[in-house]
Rosetta silent file (secondary structure, phi, psi, omega in degrees, C-alpha in Angstrom):
SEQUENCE: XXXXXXXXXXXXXXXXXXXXXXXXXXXXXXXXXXXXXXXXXXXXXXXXXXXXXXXXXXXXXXXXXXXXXXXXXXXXXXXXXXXXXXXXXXXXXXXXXXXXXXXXXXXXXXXXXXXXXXXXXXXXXXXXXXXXXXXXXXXXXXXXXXXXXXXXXXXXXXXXXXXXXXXXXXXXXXXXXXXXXXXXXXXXXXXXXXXXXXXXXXXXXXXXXX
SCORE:     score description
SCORE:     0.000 S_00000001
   1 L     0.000  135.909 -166.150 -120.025  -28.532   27.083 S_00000001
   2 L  -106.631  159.941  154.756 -121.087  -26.643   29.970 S_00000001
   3 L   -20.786  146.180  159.501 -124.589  -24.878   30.529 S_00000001
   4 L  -132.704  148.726  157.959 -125.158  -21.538   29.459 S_00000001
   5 E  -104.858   37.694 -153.981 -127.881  -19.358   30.735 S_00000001
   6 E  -110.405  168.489  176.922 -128.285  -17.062   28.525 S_00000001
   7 E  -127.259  153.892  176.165 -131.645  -15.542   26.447 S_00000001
   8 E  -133.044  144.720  176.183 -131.652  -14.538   23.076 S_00000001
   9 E   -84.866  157.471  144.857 -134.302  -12.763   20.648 S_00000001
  10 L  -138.101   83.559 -162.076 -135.320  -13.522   17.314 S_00000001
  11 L  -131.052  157.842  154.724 -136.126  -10.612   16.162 S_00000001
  12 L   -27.180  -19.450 -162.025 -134.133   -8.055   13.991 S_00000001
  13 L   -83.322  -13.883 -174.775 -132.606   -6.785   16.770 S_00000001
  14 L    98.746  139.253 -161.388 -129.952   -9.597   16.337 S_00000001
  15 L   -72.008  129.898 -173.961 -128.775  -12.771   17.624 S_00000001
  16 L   131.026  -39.451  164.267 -126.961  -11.988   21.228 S_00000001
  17 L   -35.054  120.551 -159.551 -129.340   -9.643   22.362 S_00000001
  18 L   -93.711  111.826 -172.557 -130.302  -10.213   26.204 S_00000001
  19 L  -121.027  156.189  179.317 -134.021  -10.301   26.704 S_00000001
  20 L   -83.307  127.908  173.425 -136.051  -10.972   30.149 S_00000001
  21 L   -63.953    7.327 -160.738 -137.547  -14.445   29.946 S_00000001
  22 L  -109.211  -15.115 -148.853 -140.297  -12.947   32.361 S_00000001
  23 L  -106.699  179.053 -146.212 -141.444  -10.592   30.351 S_00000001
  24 L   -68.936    1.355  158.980 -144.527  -10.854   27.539 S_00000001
  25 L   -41.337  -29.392 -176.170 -141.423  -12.248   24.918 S_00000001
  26 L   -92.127   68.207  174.537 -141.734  -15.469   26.668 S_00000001
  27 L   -93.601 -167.976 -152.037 -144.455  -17.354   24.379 S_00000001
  28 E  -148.861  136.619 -148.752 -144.790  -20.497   23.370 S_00000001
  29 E  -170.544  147.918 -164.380 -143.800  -21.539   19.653 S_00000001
  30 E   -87.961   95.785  127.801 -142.672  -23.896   16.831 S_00000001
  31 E   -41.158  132.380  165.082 -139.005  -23.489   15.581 S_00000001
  32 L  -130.092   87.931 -154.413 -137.795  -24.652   12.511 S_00000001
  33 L   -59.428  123.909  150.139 -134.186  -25.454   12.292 S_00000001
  34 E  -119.282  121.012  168.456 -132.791  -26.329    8.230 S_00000001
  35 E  -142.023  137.528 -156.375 -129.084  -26.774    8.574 S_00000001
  36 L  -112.851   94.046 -156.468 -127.081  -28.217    6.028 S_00000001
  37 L  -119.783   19.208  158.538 -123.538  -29.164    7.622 S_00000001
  38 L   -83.460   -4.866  168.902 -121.981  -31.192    4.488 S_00000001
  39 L  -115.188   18.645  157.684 -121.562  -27.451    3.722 S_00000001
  40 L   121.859  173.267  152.881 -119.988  -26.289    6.185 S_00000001
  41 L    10.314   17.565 -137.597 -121.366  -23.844    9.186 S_00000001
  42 L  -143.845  142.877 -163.858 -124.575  -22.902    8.055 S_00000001
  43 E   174.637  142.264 -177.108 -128.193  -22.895    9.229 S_00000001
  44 E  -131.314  122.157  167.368 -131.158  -21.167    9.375 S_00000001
  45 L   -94.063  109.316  167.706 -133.961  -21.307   12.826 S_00000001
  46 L  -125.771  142.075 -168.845 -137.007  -19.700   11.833 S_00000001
  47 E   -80.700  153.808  167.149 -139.714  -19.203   14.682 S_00000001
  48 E  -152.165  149.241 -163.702 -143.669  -20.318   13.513 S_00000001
  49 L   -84.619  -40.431 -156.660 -146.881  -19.677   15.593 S_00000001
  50 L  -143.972  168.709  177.223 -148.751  -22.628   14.259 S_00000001
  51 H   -80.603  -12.070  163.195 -148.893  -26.045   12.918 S_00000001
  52 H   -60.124  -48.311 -166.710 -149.960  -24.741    9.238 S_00000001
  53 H   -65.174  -64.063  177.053 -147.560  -22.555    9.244 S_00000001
  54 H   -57.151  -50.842  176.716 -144.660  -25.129    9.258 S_00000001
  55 H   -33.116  -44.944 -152.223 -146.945  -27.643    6.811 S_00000001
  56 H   -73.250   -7.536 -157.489 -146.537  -24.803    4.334 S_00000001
  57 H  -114.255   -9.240 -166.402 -142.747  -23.818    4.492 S_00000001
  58 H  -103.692  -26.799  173.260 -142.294  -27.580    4.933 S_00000001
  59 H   -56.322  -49.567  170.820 -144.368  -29.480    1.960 S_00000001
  60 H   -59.810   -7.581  167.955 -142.264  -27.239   -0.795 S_00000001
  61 H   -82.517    6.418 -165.363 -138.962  -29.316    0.354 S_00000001
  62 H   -83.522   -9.750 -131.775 -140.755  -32.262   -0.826 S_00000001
  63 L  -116.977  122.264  170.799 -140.045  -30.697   -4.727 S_00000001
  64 L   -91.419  146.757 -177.196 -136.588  -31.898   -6.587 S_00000001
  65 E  -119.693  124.584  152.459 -134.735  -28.748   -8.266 S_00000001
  66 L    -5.286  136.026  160.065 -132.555  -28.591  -11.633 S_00000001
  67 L  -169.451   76.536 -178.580 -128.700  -28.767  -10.286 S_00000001
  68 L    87.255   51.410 -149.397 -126.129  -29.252  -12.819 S_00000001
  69 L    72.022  -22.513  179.895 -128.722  -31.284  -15.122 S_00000001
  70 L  -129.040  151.367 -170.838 -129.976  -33.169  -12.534 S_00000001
  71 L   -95.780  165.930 -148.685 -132.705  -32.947  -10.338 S_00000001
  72 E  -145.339  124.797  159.915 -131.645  -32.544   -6.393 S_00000001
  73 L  -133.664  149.120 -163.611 -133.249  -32.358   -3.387 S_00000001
  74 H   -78.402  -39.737  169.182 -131.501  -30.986    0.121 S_00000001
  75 H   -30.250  -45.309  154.487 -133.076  -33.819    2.015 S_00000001
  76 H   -73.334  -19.304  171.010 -131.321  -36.104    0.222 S_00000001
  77 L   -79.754    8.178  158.382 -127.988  -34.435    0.305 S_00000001
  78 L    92.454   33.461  161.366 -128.031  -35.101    4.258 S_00000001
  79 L   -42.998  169.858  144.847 -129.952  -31.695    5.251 S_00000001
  80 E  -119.008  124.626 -171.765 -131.382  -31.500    9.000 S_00000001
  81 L  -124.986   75.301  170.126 -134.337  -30.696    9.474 S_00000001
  82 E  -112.871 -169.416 -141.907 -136.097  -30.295   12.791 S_00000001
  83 E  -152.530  104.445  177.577 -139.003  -28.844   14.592 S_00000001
  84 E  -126.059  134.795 -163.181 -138.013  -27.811   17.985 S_00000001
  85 E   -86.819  124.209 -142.817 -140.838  -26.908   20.427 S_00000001
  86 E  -120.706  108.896 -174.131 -140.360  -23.845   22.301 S_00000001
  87 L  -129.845  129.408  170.248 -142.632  -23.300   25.402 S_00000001
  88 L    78.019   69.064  154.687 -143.364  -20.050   27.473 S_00000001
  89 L    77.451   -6.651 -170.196 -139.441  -18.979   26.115 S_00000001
  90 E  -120.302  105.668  164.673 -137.595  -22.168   26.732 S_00000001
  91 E   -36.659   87.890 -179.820 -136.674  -24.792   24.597 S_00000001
  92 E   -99.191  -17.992 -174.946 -138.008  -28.059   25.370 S_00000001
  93 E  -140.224  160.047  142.143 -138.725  -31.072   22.804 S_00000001
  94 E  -139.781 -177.123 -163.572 -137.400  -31.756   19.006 S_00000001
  95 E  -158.592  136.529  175.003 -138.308  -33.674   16.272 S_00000001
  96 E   -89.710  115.891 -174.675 -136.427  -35.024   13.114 S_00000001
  97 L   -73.949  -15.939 -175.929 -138.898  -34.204   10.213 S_00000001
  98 H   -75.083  -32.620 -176.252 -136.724  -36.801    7.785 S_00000001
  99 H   -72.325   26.245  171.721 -137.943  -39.525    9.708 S_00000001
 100 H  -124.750   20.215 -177.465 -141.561  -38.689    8.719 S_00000001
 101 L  -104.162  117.011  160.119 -139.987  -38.260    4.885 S_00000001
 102 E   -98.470  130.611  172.198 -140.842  -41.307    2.533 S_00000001
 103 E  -106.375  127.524 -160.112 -138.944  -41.952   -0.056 S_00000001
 104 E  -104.368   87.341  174.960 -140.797  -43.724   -2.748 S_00000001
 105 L   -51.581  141.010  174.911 -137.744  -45.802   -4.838 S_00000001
 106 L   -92.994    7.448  150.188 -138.536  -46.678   -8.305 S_00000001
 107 L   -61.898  -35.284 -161.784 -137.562  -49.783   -7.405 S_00000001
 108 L   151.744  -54.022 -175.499 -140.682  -50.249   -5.714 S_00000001
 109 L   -77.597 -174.469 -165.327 -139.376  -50.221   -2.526 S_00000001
 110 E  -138.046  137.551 -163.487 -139.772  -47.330    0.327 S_00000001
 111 E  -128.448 -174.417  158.551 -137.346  -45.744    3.027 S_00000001
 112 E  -108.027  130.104  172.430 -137.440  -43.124    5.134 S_00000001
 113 H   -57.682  -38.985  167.086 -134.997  -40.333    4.176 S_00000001
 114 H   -35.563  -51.180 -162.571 -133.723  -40.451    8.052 S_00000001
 115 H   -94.191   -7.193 -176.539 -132.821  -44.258    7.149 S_00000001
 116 H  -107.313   -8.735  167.683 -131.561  -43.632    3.669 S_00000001
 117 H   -95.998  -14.413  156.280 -129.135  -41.201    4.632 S_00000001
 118 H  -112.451   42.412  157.803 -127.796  -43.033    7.405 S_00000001
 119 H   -78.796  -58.337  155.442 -127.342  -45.794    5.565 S_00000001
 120 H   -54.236  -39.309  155.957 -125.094  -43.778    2.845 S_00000001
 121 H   -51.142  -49.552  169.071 -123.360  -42.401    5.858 S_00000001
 122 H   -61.149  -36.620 -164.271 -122.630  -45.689    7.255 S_00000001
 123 H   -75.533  -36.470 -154.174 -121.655  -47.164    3.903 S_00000001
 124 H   -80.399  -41.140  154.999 -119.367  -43.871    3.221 S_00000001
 125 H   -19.715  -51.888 -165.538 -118.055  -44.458    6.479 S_00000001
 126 L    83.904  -15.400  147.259 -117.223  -48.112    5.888 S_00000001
 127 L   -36.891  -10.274 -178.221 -119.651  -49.432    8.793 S_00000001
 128 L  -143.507  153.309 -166.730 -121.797  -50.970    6.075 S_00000001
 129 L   -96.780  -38.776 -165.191 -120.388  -53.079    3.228 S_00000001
 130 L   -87.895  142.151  175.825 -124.007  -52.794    0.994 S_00000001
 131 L  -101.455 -178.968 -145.545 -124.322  -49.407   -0.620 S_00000001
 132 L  -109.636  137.276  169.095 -127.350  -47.369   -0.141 S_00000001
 133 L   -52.605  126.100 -177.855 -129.960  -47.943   -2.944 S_00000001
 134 L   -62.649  131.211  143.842 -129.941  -45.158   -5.616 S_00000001
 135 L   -97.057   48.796  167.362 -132.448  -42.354   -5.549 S_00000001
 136 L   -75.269  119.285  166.204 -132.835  -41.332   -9.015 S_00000001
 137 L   103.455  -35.899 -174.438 -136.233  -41.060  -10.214 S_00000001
 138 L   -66.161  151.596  171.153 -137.975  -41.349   -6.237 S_00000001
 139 E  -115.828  117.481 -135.966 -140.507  -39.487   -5.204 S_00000001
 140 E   -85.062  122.775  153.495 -140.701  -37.622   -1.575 S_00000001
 141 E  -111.164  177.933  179.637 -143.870  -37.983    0.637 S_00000001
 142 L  -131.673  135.737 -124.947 -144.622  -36.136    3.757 S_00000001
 143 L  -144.504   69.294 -179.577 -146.138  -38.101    6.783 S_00000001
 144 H   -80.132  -23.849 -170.801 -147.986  -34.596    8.199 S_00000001
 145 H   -84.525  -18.636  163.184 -150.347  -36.731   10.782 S_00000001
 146 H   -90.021  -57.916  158.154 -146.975  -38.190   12.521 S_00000001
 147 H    -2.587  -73.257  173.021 -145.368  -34.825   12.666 S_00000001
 148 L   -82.795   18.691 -164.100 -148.258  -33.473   14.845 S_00000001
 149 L  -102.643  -30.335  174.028 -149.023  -36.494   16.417 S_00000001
 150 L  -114.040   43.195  158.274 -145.249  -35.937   17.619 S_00000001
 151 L  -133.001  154.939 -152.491 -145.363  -32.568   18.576 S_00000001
 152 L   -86.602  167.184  151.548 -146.389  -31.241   21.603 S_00000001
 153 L   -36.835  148.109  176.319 -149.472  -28.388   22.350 S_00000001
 154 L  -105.159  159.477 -168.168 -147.962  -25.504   22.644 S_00000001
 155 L  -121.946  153.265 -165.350 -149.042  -23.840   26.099 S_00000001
 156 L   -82.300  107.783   57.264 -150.696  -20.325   26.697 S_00000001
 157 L  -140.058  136.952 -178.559 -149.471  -17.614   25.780 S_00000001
 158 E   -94.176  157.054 -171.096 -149.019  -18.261   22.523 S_00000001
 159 L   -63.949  176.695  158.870 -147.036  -16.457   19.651 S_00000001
 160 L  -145.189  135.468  153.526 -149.288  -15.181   16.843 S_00000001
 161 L   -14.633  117.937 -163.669 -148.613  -15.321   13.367 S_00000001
 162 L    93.111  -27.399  175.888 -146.233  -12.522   12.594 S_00000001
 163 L   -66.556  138.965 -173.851 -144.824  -11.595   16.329 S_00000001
 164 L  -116.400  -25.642  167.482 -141.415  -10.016   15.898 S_00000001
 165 L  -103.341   96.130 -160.504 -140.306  -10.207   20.029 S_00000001
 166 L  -108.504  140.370 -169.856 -140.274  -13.547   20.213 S_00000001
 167 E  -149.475  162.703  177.812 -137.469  -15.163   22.509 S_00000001
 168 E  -157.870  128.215 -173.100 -135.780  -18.742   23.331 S_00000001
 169 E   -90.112  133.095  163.869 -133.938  -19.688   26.416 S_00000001
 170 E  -128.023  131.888  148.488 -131.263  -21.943   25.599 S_00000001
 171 E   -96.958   92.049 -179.131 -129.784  -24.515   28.148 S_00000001
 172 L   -60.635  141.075   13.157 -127.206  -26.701   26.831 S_00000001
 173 L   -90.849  150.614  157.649 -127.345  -29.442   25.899 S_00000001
 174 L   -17.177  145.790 -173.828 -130.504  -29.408   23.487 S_00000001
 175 L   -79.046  -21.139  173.712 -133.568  -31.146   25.242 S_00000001
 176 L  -135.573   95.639 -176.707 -133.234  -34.034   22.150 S_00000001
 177 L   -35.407  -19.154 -145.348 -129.429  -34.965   21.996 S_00000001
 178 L   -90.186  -17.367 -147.293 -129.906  -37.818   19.599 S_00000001
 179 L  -108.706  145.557  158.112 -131.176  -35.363   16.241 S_00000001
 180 L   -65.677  103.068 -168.171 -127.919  -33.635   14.252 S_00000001
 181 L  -129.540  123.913  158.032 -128.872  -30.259   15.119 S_00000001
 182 L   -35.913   -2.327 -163.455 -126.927  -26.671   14.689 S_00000001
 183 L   -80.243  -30.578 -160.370 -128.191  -25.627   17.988 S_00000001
 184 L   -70.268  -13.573  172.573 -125.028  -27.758   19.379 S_00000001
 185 H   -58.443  -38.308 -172.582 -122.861  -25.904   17.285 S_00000001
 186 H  -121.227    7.782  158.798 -124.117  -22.595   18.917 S_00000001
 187 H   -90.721  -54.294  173.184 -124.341  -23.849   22.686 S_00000001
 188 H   -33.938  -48.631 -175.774 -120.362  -25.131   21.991 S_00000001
 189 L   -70.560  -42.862 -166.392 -119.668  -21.111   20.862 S_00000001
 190 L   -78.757  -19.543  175.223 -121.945  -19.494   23.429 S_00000001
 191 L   -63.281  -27.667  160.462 -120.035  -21.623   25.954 S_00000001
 192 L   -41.431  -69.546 -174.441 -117.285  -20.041   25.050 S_00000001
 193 L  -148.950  172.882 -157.259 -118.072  -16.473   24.380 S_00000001
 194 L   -89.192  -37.667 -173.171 -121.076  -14.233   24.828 S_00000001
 195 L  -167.765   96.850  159.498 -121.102  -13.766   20.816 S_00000001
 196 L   -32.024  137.999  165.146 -118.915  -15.459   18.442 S_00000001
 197 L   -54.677   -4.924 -146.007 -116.996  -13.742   15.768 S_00000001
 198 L  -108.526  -47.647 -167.117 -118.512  -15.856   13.610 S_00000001
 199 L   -61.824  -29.105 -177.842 -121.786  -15.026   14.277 S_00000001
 200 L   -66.695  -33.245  174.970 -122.490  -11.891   12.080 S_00000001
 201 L   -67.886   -5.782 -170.436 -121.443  -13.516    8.981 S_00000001
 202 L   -87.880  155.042  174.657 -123.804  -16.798    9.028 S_00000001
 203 L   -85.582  123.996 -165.968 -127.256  -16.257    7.175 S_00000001
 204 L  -100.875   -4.494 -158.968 -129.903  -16.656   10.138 S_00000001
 205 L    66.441 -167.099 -169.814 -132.844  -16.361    7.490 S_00000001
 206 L  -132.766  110.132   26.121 -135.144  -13.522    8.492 S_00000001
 207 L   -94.727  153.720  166.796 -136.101  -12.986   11.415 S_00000001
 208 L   -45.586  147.897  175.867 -133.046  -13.541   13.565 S_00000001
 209 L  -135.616  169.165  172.751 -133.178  -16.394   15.638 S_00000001
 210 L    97.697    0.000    0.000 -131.131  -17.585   18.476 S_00000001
């Protein structure tokens, strides 16, 4: 995958839109990627100002939901979930939020969701002969003091709560190769083409990102 230079808003105006990283668009800001890719294509990058702001959109994913009789949570179904740190317009650090996810087994015992799903991946695989201990019945904690402890200051000038031209320079590859992320998915396309066909149909959430 080759480099791209290109900048994009995330704003309404839509993803593909060519903004100057020089200009007052280039703040410094929290992303928060959820992309779910046992279901194909699909992902949403929402921008946040502050570290509150992500506690709050991120503590309700802790919460199992009704789903065919049974309760479900997308964490456990192999979401991704990271936190990618964006500063003065450019994308520089990420962070996998499952590995700060405990899963409390009613065995007793305690994982990390990071480690319990790729342990069912490995097993599903056939890399691991032992299947991955059932979570029926566990309960989800959230580890918020390693989360900021592993994210960086954000540097001045900062977003505010609310800012709609908000921009992110991306230069493939991602700054942390290692996390399962959708951005590679949209540095592979942009390498490509200026603006996939693809792109108007996926659900960006609101505001556009990207």
């Amino acid at each position: 995958m080759r480099p791209v230079h290109e900048e994009y808003d995330v704003t309404g105006a839509g993803a593909g839109a060519g903004v100057d990283a020089g200009a007052a668009s280039a703040r410094s800001f929290y992303l928060l990627e959820e992309s779910m890719c046992v279901i194909g294509e699909t992902g949403y990058v929402r921008p946040y100002a502050t570290v509150d702001e992500l506690r709050a959109r991120l503590e309700p994913k802790l919460a199992f939901v009704e789903s065919c009789g049974s309760p479900v949570n997308d964490l456990l179904l192999g979401e991704s979930v990271n936190v990618w740190t964006v500063q003065r317009g450019r994308l520089v650090a990420g962070l996998d939020v499952t590995e700060f996810v405990g899963v409390h087994l009613t065995s007793g015992a305690r994982a990390t969701v990071f480690e319990l799903n790729r342990h069912r991946e490995a097993f599903t695989s056939g890399r691991r002969a032992d299947p991955p201990p059932a979570d029926e019945g566990a309960r989800l904690s959230l580890d918020w003091d390693g989360i900021v402890a592993g994210l960086p200051p954000l540097e001045a000038p900062l977003a505010s709560p609310g800012d709609e031209a908000l921009a992110v320079r991306l230069d493939g590859p991602h700054p942390a190769p290692d996390l399962s992320s959708y951005i590679d998915g949209l540095l592979a396309e942009l390498a490509e083409a200026d603006r996939p066909e693809w792109s108007e149909s996926l659900d960006y959430g609101s505001p556009f990102t990207l």
